[in-house]
CSV table of C-alpha atoms in Angstrom, one decimal:
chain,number,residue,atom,x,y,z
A,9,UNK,CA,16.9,12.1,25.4
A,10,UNK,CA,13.2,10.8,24.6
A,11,UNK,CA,13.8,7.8,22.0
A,12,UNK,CA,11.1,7.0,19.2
A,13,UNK,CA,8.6,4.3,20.4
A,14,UNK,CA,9.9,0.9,19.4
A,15,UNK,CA,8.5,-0.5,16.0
A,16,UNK,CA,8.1,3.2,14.8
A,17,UNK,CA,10.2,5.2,12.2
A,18,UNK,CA,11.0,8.9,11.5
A,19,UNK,CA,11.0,9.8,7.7
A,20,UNK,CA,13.3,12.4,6.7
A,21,UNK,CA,12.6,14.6,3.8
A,22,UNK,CA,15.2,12.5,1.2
A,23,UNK,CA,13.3,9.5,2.2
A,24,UNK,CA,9.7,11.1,2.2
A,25,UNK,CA,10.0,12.6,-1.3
A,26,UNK,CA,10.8,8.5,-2.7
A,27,UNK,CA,7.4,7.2,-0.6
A,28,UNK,CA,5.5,10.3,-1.6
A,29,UNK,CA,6.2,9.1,-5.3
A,30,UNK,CA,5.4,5.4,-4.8
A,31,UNK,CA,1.8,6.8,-3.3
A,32,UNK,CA,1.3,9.0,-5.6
A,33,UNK,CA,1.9,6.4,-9.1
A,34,UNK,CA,-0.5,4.2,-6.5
A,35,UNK,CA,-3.1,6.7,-6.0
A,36,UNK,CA,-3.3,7.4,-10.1
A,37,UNK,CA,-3.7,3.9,-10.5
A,38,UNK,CA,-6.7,3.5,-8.3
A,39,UNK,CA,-7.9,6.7,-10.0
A,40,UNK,CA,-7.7,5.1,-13.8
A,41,UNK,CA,-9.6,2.5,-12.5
A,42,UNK,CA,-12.1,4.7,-11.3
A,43,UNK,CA,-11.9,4.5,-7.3
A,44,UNK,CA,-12.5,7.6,-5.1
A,45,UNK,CA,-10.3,8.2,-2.2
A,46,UNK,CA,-12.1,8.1,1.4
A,47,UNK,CA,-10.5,8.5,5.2
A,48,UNK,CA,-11.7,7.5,8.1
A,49,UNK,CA,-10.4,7.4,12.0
A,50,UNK,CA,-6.8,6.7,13.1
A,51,UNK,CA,-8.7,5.1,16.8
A,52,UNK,CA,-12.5,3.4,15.8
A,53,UNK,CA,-14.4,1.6,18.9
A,54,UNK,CA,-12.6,-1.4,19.9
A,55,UNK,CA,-15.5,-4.0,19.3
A,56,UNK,CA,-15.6,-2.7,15.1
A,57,UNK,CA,-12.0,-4.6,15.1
A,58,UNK,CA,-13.0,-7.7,17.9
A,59,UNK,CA,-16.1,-8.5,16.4
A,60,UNK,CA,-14.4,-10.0,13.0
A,61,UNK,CA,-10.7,-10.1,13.1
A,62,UNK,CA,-9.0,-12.8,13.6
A,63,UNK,CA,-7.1,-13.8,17.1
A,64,UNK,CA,-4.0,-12.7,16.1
A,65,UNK,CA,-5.4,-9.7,15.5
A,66,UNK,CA,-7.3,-8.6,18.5
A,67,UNK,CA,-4.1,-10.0,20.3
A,68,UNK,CA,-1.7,-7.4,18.6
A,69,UNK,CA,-4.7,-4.4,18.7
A,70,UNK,CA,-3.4,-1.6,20.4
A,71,UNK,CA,-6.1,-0.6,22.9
A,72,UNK,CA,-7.3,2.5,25.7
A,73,UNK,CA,-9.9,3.9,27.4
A,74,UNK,CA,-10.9,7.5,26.6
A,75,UNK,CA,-12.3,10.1,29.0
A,76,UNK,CA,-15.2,8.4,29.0
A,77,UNK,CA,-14.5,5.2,29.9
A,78,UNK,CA,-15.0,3.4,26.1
A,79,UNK,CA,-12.6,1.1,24.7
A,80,UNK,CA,-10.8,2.4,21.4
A,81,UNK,CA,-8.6,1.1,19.5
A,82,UNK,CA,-6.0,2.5,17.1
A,83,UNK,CA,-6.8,0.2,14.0
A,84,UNK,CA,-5.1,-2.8,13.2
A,85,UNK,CA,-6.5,-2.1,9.3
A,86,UNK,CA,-9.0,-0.2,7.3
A,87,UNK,CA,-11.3,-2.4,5.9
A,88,UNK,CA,-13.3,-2.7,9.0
A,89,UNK,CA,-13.5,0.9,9.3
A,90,UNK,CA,-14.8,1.5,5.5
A,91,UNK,CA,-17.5,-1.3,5.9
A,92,UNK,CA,-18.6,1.0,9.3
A,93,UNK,CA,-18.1,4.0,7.2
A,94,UNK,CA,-20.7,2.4,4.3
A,95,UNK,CA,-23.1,0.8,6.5
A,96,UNK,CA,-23.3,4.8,8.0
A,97,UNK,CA,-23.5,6.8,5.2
A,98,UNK,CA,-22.6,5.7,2.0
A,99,UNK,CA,-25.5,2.5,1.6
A,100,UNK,CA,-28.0,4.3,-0.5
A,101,UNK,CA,-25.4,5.1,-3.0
A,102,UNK,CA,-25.4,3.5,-6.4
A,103,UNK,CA,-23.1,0.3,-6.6
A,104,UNK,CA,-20.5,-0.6,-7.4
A,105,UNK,CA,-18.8,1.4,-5.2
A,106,UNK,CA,-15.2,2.0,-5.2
A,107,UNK,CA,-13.2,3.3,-3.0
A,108,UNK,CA,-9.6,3.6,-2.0
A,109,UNK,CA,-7.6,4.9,1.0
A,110,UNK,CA,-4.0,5.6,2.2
A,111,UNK,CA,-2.8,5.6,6.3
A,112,UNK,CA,-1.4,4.2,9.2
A,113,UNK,CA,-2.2,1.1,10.9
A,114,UNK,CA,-0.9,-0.3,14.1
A,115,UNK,CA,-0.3,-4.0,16.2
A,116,UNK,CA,1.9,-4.2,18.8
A,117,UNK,CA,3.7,-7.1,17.4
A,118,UNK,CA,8.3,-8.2,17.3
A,119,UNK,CA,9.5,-5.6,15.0
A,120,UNK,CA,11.8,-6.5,12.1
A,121,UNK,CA,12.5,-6.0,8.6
A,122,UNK,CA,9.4,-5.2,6.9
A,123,UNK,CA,7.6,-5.9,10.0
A,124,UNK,CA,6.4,-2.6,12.3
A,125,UNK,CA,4.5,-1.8,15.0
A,126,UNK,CA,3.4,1.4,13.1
A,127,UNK,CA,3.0,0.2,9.0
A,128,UNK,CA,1.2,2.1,6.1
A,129,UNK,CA,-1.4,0.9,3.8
A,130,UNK,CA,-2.8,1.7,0.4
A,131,UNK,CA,-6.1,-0.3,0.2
A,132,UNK,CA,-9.0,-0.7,-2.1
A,133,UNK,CA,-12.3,-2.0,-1.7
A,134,UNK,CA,-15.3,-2.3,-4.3
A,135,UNK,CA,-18.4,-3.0,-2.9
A,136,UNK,CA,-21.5,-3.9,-4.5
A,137,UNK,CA,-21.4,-7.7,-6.0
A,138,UNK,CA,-19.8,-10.9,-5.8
A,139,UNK,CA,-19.0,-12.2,-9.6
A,140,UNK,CA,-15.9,-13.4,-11.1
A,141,UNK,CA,-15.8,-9.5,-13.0
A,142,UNK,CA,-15.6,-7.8,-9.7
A,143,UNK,CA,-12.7,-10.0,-8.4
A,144,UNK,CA,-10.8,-10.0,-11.6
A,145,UNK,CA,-10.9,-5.8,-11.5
A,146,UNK,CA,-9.7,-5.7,-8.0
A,147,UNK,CA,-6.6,-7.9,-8.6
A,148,UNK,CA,-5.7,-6.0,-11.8
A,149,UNK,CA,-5.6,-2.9,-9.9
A,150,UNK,CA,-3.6,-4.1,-7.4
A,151,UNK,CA,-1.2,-5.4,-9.8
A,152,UNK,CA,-1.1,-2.0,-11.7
A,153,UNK,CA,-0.9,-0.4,-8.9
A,154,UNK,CA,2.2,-2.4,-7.9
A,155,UNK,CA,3.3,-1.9,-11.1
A,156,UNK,CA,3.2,1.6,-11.1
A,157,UNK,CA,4.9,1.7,-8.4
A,158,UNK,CA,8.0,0.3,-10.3
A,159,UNK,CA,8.2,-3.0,-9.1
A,160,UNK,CA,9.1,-5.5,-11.8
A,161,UNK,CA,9.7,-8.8,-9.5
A,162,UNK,CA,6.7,-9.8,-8.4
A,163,UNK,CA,4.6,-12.7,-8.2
A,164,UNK,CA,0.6,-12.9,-8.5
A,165,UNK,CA,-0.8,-16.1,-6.5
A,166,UNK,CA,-4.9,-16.7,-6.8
A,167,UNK,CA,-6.4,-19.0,-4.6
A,168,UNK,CA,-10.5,-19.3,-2.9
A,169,UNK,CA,-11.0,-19.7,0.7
A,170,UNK,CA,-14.5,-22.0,0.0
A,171,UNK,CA,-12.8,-24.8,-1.8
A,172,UNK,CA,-10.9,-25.8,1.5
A,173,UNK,CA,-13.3,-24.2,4.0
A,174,UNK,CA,-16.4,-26.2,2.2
A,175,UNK,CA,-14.8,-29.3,2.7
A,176,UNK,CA,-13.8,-29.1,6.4
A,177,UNK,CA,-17.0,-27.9,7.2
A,178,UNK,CA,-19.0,-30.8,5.0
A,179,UNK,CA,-16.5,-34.0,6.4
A,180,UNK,CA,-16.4,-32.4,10.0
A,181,UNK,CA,-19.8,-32.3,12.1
A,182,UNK,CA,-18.3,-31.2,14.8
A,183,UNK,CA,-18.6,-27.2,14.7
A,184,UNK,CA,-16.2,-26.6,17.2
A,185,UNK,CA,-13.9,-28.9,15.8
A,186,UNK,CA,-14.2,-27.9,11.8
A,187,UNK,CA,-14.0,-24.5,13.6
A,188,UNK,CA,-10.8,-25.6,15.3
A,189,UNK,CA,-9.5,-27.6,12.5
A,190,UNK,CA,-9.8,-24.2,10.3
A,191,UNK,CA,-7.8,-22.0,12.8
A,192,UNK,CA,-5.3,-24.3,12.1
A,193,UNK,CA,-5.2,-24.1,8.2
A,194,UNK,CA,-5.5,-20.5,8.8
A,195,UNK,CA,-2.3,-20.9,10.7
A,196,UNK,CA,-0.7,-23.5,8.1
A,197,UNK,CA,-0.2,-25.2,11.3
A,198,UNK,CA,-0.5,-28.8,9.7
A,199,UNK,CA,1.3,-31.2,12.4
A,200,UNK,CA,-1.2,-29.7,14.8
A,201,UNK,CA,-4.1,-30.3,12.2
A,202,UNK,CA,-2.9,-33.9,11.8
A,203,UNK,CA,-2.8,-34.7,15.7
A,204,UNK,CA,-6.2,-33.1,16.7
A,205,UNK,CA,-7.8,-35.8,13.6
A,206,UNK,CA,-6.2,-38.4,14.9
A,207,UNK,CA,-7.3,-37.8,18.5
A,208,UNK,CA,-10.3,-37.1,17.4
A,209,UNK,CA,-10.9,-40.1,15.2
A,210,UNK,CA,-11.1,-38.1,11.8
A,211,UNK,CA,-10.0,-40.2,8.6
A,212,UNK,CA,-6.6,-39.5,7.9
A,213,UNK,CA,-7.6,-39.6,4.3
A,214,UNK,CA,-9.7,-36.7,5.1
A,215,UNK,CA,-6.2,-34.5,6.5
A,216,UNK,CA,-4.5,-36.3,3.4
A,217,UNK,CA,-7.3,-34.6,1.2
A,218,UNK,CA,-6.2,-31.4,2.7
A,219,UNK,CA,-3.2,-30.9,2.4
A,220,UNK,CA,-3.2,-32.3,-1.0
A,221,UNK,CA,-5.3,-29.6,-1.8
A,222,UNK,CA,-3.5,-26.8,-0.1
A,223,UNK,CA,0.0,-27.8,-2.4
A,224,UNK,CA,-2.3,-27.3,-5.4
A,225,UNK,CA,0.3,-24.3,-7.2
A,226,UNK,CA,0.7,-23.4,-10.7
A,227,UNK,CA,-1.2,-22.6,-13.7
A,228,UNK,CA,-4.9,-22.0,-14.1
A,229,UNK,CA,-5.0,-25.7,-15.5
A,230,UNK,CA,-4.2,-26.9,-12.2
A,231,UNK,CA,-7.7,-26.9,-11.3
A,232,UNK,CA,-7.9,-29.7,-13.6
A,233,UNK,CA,-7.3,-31.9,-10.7
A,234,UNK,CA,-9.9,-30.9,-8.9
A,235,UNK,CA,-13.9,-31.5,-8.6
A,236,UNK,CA,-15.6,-29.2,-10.6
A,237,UNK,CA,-17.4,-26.7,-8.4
A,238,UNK,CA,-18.6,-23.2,-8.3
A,239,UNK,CA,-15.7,-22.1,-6.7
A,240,UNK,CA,-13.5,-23.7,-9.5
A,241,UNK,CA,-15.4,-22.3,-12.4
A,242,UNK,CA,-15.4,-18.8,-10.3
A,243,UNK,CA,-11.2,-19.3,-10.2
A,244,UNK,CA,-11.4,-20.2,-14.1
A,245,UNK,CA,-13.4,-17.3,-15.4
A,246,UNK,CA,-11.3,-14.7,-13.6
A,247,UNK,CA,-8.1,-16.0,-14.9
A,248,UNK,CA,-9.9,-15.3,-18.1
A,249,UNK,CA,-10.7,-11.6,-17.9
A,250,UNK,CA,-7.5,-11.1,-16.0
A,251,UNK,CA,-5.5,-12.9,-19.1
A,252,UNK,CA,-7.8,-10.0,-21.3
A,253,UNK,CA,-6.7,-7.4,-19.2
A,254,UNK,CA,-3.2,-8.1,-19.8
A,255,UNK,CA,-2.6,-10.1,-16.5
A,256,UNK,CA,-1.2,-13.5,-17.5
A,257,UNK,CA,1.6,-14.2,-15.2
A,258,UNK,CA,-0.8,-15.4,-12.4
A,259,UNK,CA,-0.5,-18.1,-10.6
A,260,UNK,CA,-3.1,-20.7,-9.2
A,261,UNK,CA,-2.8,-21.1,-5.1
A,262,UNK,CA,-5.1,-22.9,-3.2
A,263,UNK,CA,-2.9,-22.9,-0.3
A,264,UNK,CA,-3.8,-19.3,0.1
A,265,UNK,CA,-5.8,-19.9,3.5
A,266,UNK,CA,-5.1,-17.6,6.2
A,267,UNK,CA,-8.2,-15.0,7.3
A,268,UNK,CA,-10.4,-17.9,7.0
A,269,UNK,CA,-12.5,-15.9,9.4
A,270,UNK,CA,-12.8,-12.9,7.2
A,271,UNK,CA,-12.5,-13.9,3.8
A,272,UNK,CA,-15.7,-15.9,2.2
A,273,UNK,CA,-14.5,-16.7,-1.8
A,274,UNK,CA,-11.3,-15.3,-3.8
A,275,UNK,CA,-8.3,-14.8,-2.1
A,276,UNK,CA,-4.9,-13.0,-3.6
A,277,UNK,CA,-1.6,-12.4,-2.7
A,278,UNK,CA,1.2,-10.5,-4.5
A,279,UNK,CA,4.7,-11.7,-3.1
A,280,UNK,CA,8.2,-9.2,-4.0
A,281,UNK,CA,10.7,-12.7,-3.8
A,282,UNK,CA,13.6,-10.6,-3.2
A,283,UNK,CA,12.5,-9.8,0.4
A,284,UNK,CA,12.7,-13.5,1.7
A,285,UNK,CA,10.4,-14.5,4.6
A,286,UNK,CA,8.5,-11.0,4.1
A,287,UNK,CA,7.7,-11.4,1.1
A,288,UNK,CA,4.6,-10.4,1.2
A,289,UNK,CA,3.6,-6.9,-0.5
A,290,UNK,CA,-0.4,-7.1,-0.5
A,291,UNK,CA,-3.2,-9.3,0.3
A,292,UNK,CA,-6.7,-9.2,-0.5
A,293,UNK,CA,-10.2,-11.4,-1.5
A,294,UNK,CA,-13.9,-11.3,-1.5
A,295,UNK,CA,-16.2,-10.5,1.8
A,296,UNK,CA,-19.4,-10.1,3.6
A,297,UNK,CA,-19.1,-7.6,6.9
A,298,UNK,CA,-21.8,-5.1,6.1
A,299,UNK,CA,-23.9,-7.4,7.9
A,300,UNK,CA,-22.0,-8.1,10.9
A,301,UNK,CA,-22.1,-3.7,11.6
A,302,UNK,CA,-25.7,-3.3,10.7
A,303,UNK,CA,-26.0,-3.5,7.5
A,304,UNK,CA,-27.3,-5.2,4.9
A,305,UNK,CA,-26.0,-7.7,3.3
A,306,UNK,CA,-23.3,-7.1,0.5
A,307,UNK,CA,-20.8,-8.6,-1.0
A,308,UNK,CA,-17.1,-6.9,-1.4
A,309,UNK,CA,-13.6,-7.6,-2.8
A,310,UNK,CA,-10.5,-5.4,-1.8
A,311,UNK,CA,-7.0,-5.7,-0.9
A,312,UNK,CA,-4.1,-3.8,1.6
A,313,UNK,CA,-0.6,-3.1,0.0
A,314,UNK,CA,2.2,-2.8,2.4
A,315,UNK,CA,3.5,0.2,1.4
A,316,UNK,CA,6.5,-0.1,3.7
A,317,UNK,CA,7.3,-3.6,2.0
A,318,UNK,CA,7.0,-2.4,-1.8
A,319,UNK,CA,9.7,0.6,-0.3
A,320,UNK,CA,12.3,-2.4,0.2
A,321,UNK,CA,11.2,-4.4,-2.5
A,322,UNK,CA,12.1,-1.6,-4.7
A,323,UNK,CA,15.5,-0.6,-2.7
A,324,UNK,CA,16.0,-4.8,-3.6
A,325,UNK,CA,15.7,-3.7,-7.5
A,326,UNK,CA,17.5,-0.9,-7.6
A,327,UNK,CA,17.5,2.9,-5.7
A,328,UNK,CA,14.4,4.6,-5.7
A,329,UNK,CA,14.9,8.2,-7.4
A,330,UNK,CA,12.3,10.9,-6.7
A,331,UNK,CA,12.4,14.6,-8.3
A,332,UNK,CA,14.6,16.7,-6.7
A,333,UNK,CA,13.9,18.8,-3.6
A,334,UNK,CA,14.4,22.1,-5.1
A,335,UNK,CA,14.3,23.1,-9.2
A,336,UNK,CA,16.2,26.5,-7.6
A,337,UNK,CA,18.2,27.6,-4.7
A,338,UNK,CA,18.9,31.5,-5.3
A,339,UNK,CA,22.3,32.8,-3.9
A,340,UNK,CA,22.9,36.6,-3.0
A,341,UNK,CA,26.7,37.3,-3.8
A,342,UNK,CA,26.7,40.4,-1.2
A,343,UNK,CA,24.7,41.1,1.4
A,344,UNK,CA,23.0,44.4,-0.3
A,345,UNK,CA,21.7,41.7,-2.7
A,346,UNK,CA,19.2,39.5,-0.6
A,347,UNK,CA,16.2,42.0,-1.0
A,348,UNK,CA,16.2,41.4,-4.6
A,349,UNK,CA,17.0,37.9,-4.1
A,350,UNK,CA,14.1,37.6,-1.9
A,351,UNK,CA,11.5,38.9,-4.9
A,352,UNK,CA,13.8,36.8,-7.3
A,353,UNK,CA,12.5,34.0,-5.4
A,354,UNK,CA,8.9,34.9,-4.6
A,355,UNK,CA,8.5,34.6,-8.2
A,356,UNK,CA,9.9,31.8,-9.1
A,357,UNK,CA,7.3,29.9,-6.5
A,358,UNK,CA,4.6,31.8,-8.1
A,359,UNK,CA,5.7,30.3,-11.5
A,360,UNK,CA,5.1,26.9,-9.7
A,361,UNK,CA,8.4,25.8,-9.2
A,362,UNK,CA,10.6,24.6,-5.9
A,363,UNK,CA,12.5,27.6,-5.0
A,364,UNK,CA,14.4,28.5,-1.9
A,365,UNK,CA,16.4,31.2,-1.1
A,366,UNK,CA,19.6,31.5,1.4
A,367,UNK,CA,18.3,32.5,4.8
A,368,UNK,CA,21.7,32.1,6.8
A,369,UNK,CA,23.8,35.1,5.3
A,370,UNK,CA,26.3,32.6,4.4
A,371,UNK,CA,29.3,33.2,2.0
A,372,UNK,CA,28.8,32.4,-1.8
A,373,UNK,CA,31.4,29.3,-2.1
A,374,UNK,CA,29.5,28.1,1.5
A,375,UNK,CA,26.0,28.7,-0.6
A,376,UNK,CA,26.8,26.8,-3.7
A,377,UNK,CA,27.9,24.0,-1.3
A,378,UNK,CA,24.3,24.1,0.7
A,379,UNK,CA,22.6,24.1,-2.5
A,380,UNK,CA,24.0,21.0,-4.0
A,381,UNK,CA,23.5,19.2,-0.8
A,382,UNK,CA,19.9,20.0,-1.4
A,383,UNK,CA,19.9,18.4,-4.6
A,384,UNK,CA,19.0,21.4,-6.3
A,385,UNK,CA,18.7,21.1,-9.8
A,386,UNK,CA,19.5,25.2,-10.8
A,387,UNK,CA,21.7,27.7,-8.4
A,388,UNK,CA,20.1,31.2,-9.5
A,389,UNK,CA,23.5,33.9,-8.5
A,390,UNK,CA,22.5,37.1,-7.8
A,391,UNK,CA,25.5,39.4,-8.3
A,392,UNK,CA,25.9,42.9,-8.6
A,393,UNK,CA,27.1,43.6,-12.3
A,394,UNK,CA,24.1,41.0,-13.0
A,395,UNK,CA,21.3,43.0,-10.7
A,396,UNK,CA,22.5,46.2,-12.7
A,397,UNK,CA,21.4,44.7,-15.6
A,398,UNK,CA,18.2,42.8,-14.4
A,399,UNK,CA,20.2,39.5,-15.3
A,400,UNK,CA,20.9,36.6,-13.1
A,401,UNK,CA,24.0,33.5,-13.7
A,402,UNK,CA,21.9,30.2,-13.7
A,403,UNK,CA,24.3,27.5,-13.1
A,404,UNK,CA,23.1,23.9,-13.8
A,405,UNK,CA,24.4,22.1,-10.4
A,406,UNK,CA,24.2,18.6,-12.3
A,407,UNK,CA,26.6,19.7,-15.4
A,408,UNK,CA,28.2,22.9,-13.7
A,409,UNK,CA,27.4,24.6,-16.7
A,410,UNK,CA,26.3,28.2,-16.5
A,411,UNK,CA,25.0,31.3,-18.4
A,412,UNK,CA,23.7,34.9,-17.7
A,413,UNK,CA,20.1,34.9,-18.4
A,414,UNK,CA,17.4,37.6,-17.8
A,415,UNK,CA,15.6,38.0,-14.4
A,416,UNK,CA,12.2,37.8,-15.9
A,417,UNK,CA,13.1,35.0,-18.1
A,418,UNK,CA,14.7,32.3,-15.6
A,419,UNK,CA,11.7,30.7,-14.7
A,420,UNK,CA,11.5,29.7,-18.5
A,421,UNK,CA,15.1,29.0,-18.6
A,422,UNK,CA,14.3,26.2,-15.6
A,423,UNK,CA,11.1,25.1,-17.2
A,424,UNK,CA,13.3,24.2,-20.5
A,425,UNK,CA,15.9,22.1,-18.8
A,426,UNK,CA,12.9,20.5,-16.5
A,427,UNK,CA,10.5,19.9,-19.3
């Protein structure tokens, strides 16, 4: 027997319909806020992925040669591929632009809870301009869109990659080292941080600096205790249109450092608590990489949400319920009955509504049984003192409550009940 791949998941339709209604509440948020849905490629060019990503990254890329003998890659994320995708085509059109996407990504990476070698995304990018506005209406759609997802727990952390980045690269002279020294914060790998400074003669008040910095965590008057700067003013006046849009629960976190190589200015992160190490359910911040594929320069905000982490963040809260598979499952009593069952049921679909029909010949106490496994909310009975009279017996599966209605009028009947 051929096993899935590792790292990979089969969905089956119970557990489908529950993501299906996560994307969709995600997908109407991005469309309130105005943001068009794009796709691009599963596989891009492998250098659109190498040339900006971070080493983890290109390490975990999964990677081939076609037919003719160029290196793909299936991608390890989507922003890369939209900036391609606007640098091609969609340049000369007005700003800001906003767009959203849903797919697959993929890193060969250890597989674990909330951790896959196959993972989905619902990203957002708005491209266009780099002011506090533009930030501050990217992280408010990512929290409604977690919100609308149903997740109540969550936390909303704020931090910007320049404060920390400017000061490494102002104390350091040493490119290679500052760029060192950043891989590290990008890493959070401090003790490393701390012995490269001192073999390399760096102050140790400068590392003290640092990591003082990086524990900076709270409210927006925690940037109080630090040197007024752009960056800090930047941090202040988004908390202030985030606070009008309704968005007060944020939190200040300067220790927000990782994708130091692809981040420029605001960085966000939305953790879900109840999942532990994973927390994680979405990151995000501002950008330049127009430039680096050919185009030019332009400044962009946007975030990824994990959609397989919000899944188990809401499973943590409580079951996820989606509609029911079927509003009807129509049951022939006798065998003489399916051909009217059959246009009993081809109406009902053209009425809009979920209908099945029983394709197996079963018996009627078997049917009844199929149906509720289905989670059909109506069983429609055709029977033949019913058929004389162009009446069906609709029997409410949930309360086992039933009543003869008429053929043409059971499609109403449903509607009533479903609202």
């Amino acid at each position: 027997m051929i096993q899935r791949p590792r790292g990979t998941r089969d969905f089956a339709p119970s557990e489908m319909a529950k993501r299906r209604k996560v994307e969709h509440a995600m997908r109407q948020a991005c469309h309130r806020f105005g943001f068009g849905e794009i796709v691009t490629p599963t596989f891009e060019h492998a250098e659109l992925f190498t040339m900006r990503s971070g080493r983890e990254v290109v390490e975990e890329m999964y990677v081939f040669r076609d037919k003719g003998d160029r290196e793909m890659a299936l991608r390890p994320e989507i922003t890369a591929s939209v900036m391609r995708f606007y640098v091609n085509e969609l340049s000369n059109l007005p700003k800001p632009m906003k767009l959203y996407y849903v797919g697959n990504c993929f890193r060969y990476e250890n597989p674990q809870s909330g951790r896959y070698r196959e993972f989905f995304q619902l990203g957002a990018e708005l491209i266009g301009n780099k002011n506090p506005e533009t930030d501050s209406e990217v992280i408010a759609l990512a929290v409604n869109c977690i919100r609308s997802a149903g997740l109540e727990d969550f936390v909303v952390r704020v931090g910007h990659i320049g404060i920390l980045k400017s000061l490494v690269q102002k104390e350091i002279k040493d490119e290679k080292v500052a760029a060192e020294a950043l891989r590290m914060l990008d890493k959070e790998d401090f003790d490393a941080m701390g012995d490269m400074f001192d073999a390399k003669a760096i102050p140790r008040g400068l590392f003290d600096r640092i990591v003082a910095i990086a524990d900076i965590r709270g409210g927006v008057e925690e940037l109080n205790n630090l040197e007024e700067s752009d960056a800090t003013q930047h941090l202040r006046e988004v908390f202030a249109i985030l606070k009008i849009h309704g968005i007060e629960d944020c939190q200040v976190d300067l220790g927000i450092v990782r994708g130091l190589d692809y981040y420029t200015g605001m960085v966000f992160e939305i953790d879900a608590p109840r999942l532990g190490a994973e927390k994680q359910v979405m990151g995000g911040g501002s950008y330049t990489l127009a430039e680096l594929f050919g185009g030019e320069p332009v400044f962009s905000t946007g975030f990824a949400i994990g959609i397989d982490r919000v899944m188990l963040a809401l499973e943590a809260e409580r079951p996820v319920e989606a509609a029911p598979a079927l509003d009807a499952y129509v049951v022939p009593a006798k065998d003489d009955m399916r051909k009217y069952a059959f246009g009993l049921v081809a109406r009902l679909r053209a009425q809009g509504l979920k209908a099945d029909v029983d394709l197996m010949r079963r018996t009627m106490s078997k049917n009844l049984k199929y149906a509720s496994s289905t989670g059909a909310r109506f069983a429609v009975i055709v029977g033949r003192e019913e058929m004389a009279k162009r009446s069906v017996t609709l029997r409410d599966m949930r309360s086992g409550e039933q009543k003869v209605v008429l053929a043409d009028e059971v499609g109403s009947e449903i509607r009533k009940v479903l609202g």
